[in-house]
mmCIF file of C-alpha atoms in Angstrom:
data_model
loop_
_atom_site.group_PDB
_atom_site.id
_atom_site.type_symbol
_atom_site.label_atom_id
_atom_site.label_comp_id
_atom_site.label_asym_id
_atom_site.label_seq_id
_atom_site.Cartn_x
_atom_site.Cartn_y
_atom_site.Cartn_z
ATOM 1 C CA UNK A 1 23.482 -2.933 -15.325
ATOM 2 C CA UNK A 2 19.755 -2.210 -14.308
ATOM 3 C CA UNK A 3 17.093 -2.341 -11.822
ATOM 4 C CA UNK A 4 15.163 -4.920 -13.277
ATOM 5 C CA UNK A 5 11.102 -4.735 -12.489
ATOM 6 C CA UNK A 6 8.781 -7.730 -12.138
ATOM 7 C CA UNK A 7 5.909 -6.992 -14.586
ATOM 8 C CA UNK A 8 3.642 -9.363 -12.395
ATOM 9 C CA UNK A 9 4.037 -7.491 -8.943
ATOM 10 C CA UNK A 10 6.052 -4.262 -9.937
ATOM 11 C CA UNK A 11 8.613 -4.706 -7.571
ATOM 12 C CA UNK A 12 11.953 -3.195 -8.513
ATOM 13 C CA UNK A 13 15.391 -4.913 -7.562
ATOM 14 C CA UNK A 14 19.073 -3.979 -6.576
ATOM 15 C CA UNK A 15 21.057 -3.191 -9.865
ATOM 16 C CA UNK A 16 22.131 -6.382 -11.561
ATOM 17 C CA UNK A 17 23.706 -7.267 -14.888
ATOM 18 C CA UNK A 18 20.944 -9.639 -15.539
ATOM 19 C CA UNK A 19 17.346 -9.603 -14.367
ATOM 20 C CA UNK A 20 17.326 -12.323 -11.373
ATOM 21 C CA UNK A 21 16.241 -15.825 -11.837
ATOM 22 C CA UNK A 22 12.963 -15.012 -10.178
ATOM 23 C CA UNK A 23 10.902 -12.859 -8.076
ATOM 24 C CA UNK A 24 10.854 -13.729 -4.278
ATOM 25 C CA UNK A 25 7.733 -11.242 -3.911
ATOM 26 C CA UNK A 26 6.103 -13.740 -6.612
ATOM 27 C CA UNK A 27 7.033 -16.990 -5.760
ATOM 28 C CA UNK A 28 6.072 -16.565 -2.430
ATOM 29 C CA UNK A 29 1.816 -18.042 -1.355
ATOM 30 C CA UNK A 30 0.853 -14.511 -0.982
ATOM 31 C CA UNK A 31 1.449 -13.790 -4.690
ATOM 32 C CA UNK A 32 2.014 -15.793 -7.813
ATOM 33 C CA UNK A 33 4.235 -16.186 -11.281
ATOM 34 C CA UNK A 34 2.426 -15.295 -13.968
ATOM 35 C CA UNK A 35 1.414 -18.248 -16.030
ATOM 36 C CA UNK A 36 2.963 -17.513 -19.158
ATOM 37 C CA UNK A 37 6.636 -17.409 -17.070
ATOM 38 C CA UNK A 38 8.682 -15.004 -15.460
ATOM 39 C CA UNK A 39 8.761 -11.155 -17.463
ATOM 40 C CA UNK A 40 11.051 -8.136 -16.357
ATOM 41 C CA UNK A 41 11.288 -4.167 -17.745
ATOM 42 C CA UNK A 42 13.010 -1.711 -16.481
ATOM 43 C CA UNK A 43 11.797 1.883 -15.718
ATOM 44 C CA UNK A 44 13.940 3.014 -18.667
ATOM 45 C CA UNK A 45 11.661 1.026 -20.892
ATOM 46 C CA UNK A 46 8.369 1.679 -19.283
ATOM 47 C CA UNK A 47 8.930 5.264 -20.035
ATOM 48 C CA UNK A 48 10.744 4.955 -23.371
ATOM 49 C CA UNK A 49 7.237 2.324 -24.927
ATOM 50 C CA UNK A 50 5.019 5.457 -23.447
ATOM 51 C CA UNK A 51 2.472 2.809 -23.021
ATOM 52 C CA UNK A 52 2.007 3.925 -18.973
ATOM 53 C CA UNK A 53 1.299 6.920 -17.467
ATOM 54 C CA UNK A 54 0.408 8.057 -14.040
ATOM 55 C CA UNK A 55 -3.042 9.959 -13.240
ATOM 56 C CA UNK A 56 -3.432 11.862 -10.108
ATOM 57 C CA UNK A 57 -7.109 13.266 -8.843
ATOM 58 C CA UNK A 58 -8.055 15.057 -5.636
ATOM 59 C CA UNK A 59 -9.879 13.334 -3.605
ATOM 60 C CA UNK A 60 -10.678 15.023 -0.896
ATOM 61 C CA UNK A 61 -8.991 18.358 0.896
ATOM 62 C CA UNK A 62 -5.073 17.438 1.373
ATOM 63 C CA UNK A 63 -5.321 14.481 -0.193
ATOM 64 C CA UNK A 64 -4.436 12.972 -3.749
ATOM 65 C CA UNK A 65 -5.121 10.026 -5.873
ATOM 66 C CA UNK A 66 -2.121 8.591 -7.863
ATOM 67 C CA UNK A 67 -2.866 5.508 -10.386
ATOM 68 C CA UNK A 68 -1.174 3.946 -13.159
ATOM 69 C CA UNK A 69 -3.131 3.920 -16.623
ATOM 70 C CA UNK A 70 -3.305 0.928 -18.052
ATOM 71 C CA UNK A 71 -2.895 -0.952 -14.994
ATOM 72 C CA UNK A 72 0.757 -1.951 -13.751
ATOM 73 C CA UNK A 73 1.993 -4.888 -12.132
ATOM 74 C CA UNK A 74 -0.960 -5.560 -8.558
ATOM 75 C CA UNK A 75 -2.342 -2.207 -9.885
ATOM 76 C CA UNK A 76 -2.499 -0.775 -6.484
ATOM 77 C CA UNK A 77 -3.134 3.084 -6.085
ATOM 78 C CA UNK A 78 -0.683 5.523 -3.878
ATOM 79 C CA UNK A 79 -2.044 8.434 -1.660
ATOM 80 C CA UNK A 80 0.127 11.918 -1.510
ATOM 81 C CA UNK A 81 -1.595 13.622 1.988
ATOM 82 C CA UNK A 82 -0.856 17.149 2.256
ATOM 83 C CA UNK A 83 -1.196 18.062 6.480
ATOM 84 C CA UNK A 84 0.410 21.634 7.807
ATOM 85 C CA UNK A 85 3.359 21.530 5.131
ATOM 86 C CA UNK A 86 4.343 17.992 5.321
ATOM 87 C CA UNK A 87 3.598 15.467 2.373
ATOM 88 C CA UNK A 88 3.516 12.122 2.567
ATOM 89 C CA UNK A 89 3.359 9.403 -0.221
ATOM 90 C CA UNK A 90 1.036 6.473 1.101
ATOM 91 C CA UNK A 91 2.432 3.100 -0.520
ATOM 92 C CA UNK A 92 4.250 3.483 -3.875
ATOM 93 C CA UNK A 93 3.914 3.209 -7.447
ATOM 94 C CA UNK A 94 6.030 1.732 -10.155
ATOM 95 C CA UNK A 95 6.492 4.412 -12.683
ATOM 96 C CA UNK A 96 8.140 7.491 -11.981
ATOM 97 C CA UNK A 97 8.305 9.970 -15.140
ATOM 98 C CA UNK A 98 8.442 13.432 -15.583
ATOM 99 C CA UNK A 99 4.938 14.529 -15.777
ATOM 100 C CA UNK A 100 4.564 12.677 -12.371
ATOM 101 C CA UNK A 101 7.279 14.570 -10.155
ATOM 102 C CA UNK A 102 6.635 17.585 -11.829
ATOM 103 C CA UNK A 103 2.822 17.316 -10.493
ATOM 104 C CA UNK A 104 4.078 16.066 -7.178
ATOM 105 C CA UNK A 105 6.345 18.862 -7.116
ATOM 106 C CA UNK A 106 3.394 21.478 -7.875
ATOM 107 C CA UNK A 107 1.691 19.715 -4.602
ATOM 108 C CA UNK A 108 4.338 20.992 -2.520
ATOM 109 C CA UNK A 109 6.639 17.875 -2.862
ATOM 110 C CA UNK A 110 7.128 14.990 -0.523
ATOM 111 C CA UNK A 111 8.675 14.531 2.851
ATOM 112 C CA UNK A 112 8.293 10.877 3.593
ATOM 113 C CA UNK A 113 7.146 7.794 1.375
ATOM 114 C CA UNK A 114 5.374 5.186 4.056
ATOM 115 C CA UNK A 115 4.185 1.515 3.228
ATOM 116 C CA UNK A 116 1.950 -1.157 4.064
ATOM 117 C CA UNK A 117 3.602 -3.414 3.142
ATOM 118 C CA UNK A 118 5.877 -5.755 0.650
ATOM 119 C CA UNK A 119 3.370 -5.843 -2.478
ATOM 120 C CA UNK A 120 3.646 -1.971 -3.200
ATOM 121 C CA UNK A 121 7.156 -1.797 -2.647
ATOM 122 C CA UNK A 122 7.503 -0.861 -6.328
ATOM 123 C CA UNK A 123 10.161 1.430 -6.966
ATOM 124 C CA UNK A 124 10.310 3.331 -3.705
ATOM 125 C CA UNK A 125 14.111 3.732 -3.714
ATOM 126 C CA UNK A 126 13.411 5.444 -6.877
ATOM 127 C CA UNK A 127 11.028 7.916 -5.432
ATOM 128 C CA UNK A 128 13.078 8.425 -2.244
ATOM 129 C CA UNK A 129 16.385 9.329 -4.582
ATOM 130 C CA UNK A 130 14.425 11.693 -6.996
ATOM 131 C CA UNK A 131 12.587 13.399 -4.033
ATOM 132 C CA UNK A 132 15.254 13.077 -1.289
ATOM 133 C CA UNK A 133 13.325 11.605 1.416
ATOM 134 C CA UNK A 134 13.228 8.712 3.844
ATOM 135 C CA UNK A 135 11.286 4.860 3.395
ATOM 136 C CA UNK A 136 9.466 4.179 6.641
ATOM 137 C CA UNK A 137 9.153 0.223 6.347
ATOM 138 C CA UNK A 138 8.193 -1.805 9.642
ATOM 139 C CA UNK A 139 11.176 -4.254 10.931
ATOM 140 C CA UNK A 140 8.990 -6.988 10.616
ATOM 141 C CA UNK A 141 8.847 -7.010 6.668
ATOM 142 C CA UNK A 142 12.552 -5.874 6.210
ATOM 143 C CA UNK A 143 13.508 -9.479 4.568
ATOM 144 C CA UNK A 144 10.610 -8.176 1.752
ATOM 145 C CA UNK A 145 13.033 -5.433 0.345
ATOM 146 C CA UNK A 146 14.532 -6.626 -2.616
ATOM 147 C CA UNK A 147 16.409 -2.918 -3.537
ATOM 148 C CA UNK A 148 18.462 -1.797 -0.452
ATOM 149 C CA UNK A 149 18.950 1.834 0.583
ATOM 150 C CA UNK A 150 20.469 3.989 3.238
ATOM 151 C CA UNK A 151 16.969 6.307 2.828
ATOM 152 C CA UNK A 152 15.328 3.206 4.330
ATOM 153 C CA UNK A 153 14.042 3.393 7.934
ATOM 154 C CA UNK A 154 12.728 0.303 9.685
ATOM 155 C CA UNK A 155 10.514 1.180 12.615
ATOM 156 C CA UNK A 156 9.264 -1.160 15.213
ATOM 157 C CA UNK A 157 6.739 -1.210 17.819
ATOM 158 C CA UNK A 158 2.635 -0.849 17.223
ATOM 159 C CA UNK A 159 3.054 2.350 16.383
ATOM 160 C CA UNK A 160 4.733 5.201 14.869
ATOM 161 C CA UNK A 161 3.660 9.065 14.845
ATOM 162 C CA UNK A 162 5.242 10.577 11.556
ATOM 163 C CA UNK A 163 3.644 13.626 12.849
ATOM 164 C CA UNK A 164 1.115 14.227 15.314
ATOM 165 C CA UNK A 165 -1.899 14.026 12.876
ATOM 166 C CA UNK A 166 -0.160 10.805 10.943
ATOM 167 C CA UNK A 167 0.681 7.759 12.730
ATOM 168 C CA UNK A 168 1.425 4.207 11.713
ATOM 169 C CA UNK A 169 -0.138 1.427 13.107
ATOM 170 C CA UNK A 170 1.124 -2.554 12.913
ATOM 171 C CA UNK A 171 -1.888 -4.353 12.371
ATOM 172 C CA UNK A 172 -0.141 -7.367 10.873
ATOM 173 C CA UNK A 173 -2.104 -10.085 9.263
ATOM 174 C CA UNK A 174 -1.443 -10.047 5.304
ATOM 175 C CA UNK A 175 2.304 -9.401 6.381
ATOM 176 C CA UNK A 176 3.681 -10.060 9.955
ATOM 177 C CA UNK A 177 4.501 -5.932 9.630
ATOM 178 C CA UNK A 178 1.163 -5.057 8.038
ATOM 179 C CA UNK A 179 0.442 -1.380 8.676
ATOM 180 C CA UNK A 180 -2.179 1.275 8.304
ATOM 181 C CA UNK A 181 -1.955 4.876 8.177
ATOM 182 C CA UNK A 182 -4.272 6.877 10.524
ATOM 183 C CA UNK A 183 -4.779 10.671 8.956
ATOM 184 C CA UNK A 184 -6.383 12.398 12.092
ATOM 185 C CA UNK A 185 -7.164 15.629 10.283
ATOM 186 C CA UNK A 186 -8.962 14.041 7.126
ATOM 187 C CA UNK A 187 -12.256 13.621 6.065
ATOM 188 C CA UNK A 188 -13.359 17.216 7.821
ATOM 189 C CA UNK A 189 -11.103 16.547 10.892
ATOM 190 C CA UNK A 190 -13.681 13.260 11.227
ATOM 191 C CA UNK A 191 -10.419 11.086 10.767
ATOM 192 C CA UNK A 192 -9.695 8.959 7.738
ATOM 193 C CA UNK A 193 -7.763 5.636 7.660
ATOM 194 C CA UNK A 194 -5.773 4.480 4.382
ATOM 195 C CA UNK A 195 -4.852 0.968 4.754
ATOM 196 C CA UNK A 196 -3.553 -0.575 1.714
ATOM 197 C CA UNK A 197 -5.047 -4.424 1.481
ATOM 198 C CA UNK A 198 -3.898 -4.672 4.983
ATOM 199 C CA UNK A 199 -7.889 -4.098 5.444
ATOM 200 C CA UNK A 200 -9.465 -4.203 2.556
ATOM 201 C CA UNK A 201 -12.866 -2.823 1.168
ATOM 202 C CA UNK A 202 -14.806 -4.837 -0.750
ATOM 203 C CA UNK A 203 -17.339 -4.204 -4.049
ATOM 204 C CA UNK A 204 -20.219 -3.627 -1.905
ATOM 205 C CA UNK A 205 -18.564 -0.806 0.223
ATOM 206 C CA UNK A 206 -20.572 -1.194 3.572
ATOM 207 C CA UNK A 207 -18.050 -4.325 4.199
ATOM 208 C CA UNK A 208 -14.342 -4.735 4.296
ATOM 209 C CA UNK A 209 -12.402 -8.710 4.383
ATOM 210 C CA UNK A 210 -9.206 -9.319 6.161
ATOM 211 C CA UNK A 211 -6.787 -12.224 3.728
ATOM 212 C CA UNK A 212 -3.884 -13.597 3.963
ATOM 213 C CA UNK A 213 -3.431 -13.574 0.809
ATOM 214 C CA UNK A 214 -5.896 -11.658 -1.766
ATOM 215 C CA UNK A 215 -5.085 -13.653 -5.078
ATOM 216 C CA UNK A 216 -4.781 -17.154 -4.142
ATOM 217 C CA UNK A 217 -7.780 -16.568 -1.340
ATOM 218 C CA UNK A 218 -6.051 -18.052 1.966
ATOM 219 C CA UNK A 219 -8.069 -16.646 5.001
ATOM 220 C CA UNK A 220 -6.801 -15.184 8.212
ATOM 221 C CA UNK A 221 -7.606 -16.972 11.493
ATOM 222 C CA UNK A 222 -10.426 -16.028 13.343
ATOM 223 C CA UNK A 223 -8.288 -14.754 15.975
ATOM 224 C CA UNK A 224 -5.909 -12.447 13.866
ATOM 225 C CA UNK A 225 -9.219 -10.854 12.949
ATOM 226 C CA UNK A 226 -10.479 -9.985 15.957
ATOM 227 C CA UNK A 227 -6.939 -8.596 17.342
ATOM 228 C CA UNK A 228 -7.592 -6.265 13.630
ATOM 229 C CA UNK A 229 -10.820 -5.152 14.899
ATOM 230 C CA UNK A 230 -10.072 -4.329 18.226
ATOM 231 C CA UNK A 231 -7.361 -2.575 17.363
ATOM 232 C CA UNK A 232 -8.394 -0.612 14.834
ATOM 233 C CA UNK A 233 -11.246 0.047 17.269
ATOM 234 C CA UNK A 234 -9.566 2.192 19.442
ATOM 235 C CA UNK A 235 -8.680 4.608 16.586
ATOM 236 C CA UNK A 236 -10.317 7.972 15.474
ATOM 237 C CA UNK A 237 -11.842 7.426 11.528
ATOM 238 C CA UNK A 238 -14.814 7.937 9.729
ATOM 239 C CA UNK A 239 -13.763 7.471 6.353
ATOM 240 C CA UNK A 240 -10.939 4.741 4.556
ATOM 241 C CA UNK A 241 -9.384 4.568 1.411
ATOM 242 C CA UNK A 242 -7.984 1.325 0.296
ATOM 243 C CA UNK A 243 -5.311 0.445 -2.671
ATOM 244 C CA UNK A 244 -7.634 -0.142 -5.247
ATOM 245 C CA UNK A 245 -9.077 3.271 -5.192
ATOM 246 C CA UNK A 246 -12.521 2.168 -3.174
ATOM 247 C CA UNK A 247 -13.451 4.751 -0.379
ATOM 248 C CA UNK A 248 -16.164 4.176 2.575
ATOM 249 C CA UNK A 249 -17.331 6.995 2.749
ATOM 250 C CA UNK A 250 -18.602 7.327 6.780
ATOM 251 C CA UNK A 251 -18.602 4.975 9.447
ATOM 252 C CA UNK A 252 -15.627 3.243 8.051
ATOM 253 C CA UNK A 253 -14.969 2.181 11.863
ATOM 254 C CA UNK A 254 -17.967 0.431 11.929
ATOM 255 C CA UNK A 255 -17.761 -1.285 8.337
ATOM 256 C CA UNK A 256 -14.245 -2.729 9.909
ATOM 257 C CA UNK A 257 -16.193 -3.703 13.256
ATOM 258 C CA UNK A 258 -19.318 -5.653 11.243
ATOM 259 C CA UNK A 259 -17.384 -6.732 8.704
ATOM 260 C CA UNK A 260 -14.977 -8.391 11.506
ATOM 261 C CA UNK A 261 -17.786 -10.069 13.020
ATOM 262 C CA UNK A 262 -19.594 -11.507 10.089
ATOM 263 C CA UNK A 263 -15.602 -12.803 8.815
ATOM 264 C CA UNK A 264 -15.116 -14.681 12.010
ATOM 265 C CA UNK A 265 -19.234 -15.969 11.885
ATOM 266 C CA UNK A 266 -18.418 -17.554 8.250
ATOM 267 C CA UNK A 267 -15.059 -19.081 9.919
ATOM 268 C CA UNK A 268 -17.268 -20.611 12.778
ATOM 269 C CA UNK A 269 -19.706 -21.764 10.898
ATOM 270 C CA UNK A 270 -22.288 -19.465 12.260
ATOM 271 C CA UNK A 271 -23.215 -17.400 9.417
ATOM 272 C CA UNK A 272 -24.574 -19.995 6.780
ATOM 273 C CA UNK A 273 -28.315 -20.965 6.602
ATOM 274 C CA UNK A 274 -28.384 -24.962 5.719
#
């Protein structure tokens, strides 16, 4: 038996005797089948090929980069934060070999794994077991997890303060539990806000865009992105990180303000010259 991985999204599933017909993370709008058919690994065979392995860079004080080279599954990039002696792990990662919790042990180990949502999922069971921690996962997305666990905490509500300098917020949006992580003590104590694709930043990083889904490029309503904005609003950040390792650098709260405006302009019909 094995917990079979979807190569397209990187999700890993409850232990079967044979990988499932298909990926519900995948066959679902938000996401998509590869074209060339349904492929599954294993972690056993990730490691064993060697072909992966997992890169992790400071990025600022307290808080670390952690990527797969070559790119796996979305591709998405995880965040350890380091604040007063508790770690977190900001969404997840596939792989998990030696080299990577020996370097996450070095940082002082982890204390929670918290996600944004379904798509970076990827083996957080795995993580949880190895590093013996809880999942915090909001209620809203629960019917996303496709490897149940006991470690697995489902929190509901707007918000939820991890500690007092870390605190969760439901945005919703790309998923009805769509979260962000608000790191009050980063960037210089200016604030920093990591927020998956939940918000997400753009090539030209004065702007973010707010999608239902990123790949097959269905909008959100006009409304849902204001609700974003004025949320996110009322919180204290100067700087974001995203999941594709892209970083505004200062007056991230504004980028998310403009940005909001200019979405729901192009929605209206304002913003186009004819």
């Amino acid at each position: 038996m094995n917990h079979f991985i979807c190569e397209t999204c990187g999700i890993q599933y409850e232990l079967t005797d044979a990988p499932p017909e298909s990926c519900i993370i995948c066959t679902e709008e938000r996401q998509y089948v590869n074209p060339n058919g349904q492929v599954w690994t294993t972690m056993e065979q990730m490691i064993e090929k060697g072909r992966y392995q997992n890169e992790c860079l400071l990025e600022e004080e307290g808080l670390y980069s952690i990527t797969t080279t070559p790119s796996f599954g979305i591709g998405q990039t995880a965040y350890l934060i380091q604040n007063k002696g508790f770690n977190l792990l900001w969404d997840c990662l596939t792989l998990l070999d030696e080299y990577t919790i020996k370097k996450v042990k070095e940082l002082g180990g982890l204390h929670a794994i918290a996600l944004s949502h379904p798509h970076y999922y990827s083996s957080q069971v795995e993580w949880a077991e190895v590093f013996d921690i809880p999942i915090y996962i909001h209620k809203d997305d629960e019917k996303w997890v496709t490897r149940p666990s006991e470690r697995i905490i489902f929190w509901s509500g707007e918000t939820l303060e991890l500690t007092k300098e870390l605190v969760l917020h439901r945005l919703g949006g790309h998923f009805e539990g769509g979260a962000v992580l608000e790191w009050k003590e980063g960037c210089g104590q200016k604030g920093v806000l990591l927020t998956g694709d939940i918000i997400q930043i753009v090539p030209d990083n004065r702007w973010v865009s707010f999608m239902y889904s990123y790949p097959n490029l269905i909008p959100l309503p006009a409304a849902k992105v204001q609700e974003i904005a004025d949320t996110v609003k009322g919180l204290n950040f100067d700087r974001m990180y995203n999941a594709f390792h892209r970083v505004i650098k200062k007056d991230a709260n504004g980028a998310v303000q403009r940005s909001a405006q200019r979405y729901i302009a192009a929605l209206n019909g304002t913003l186009f010259h004819t």
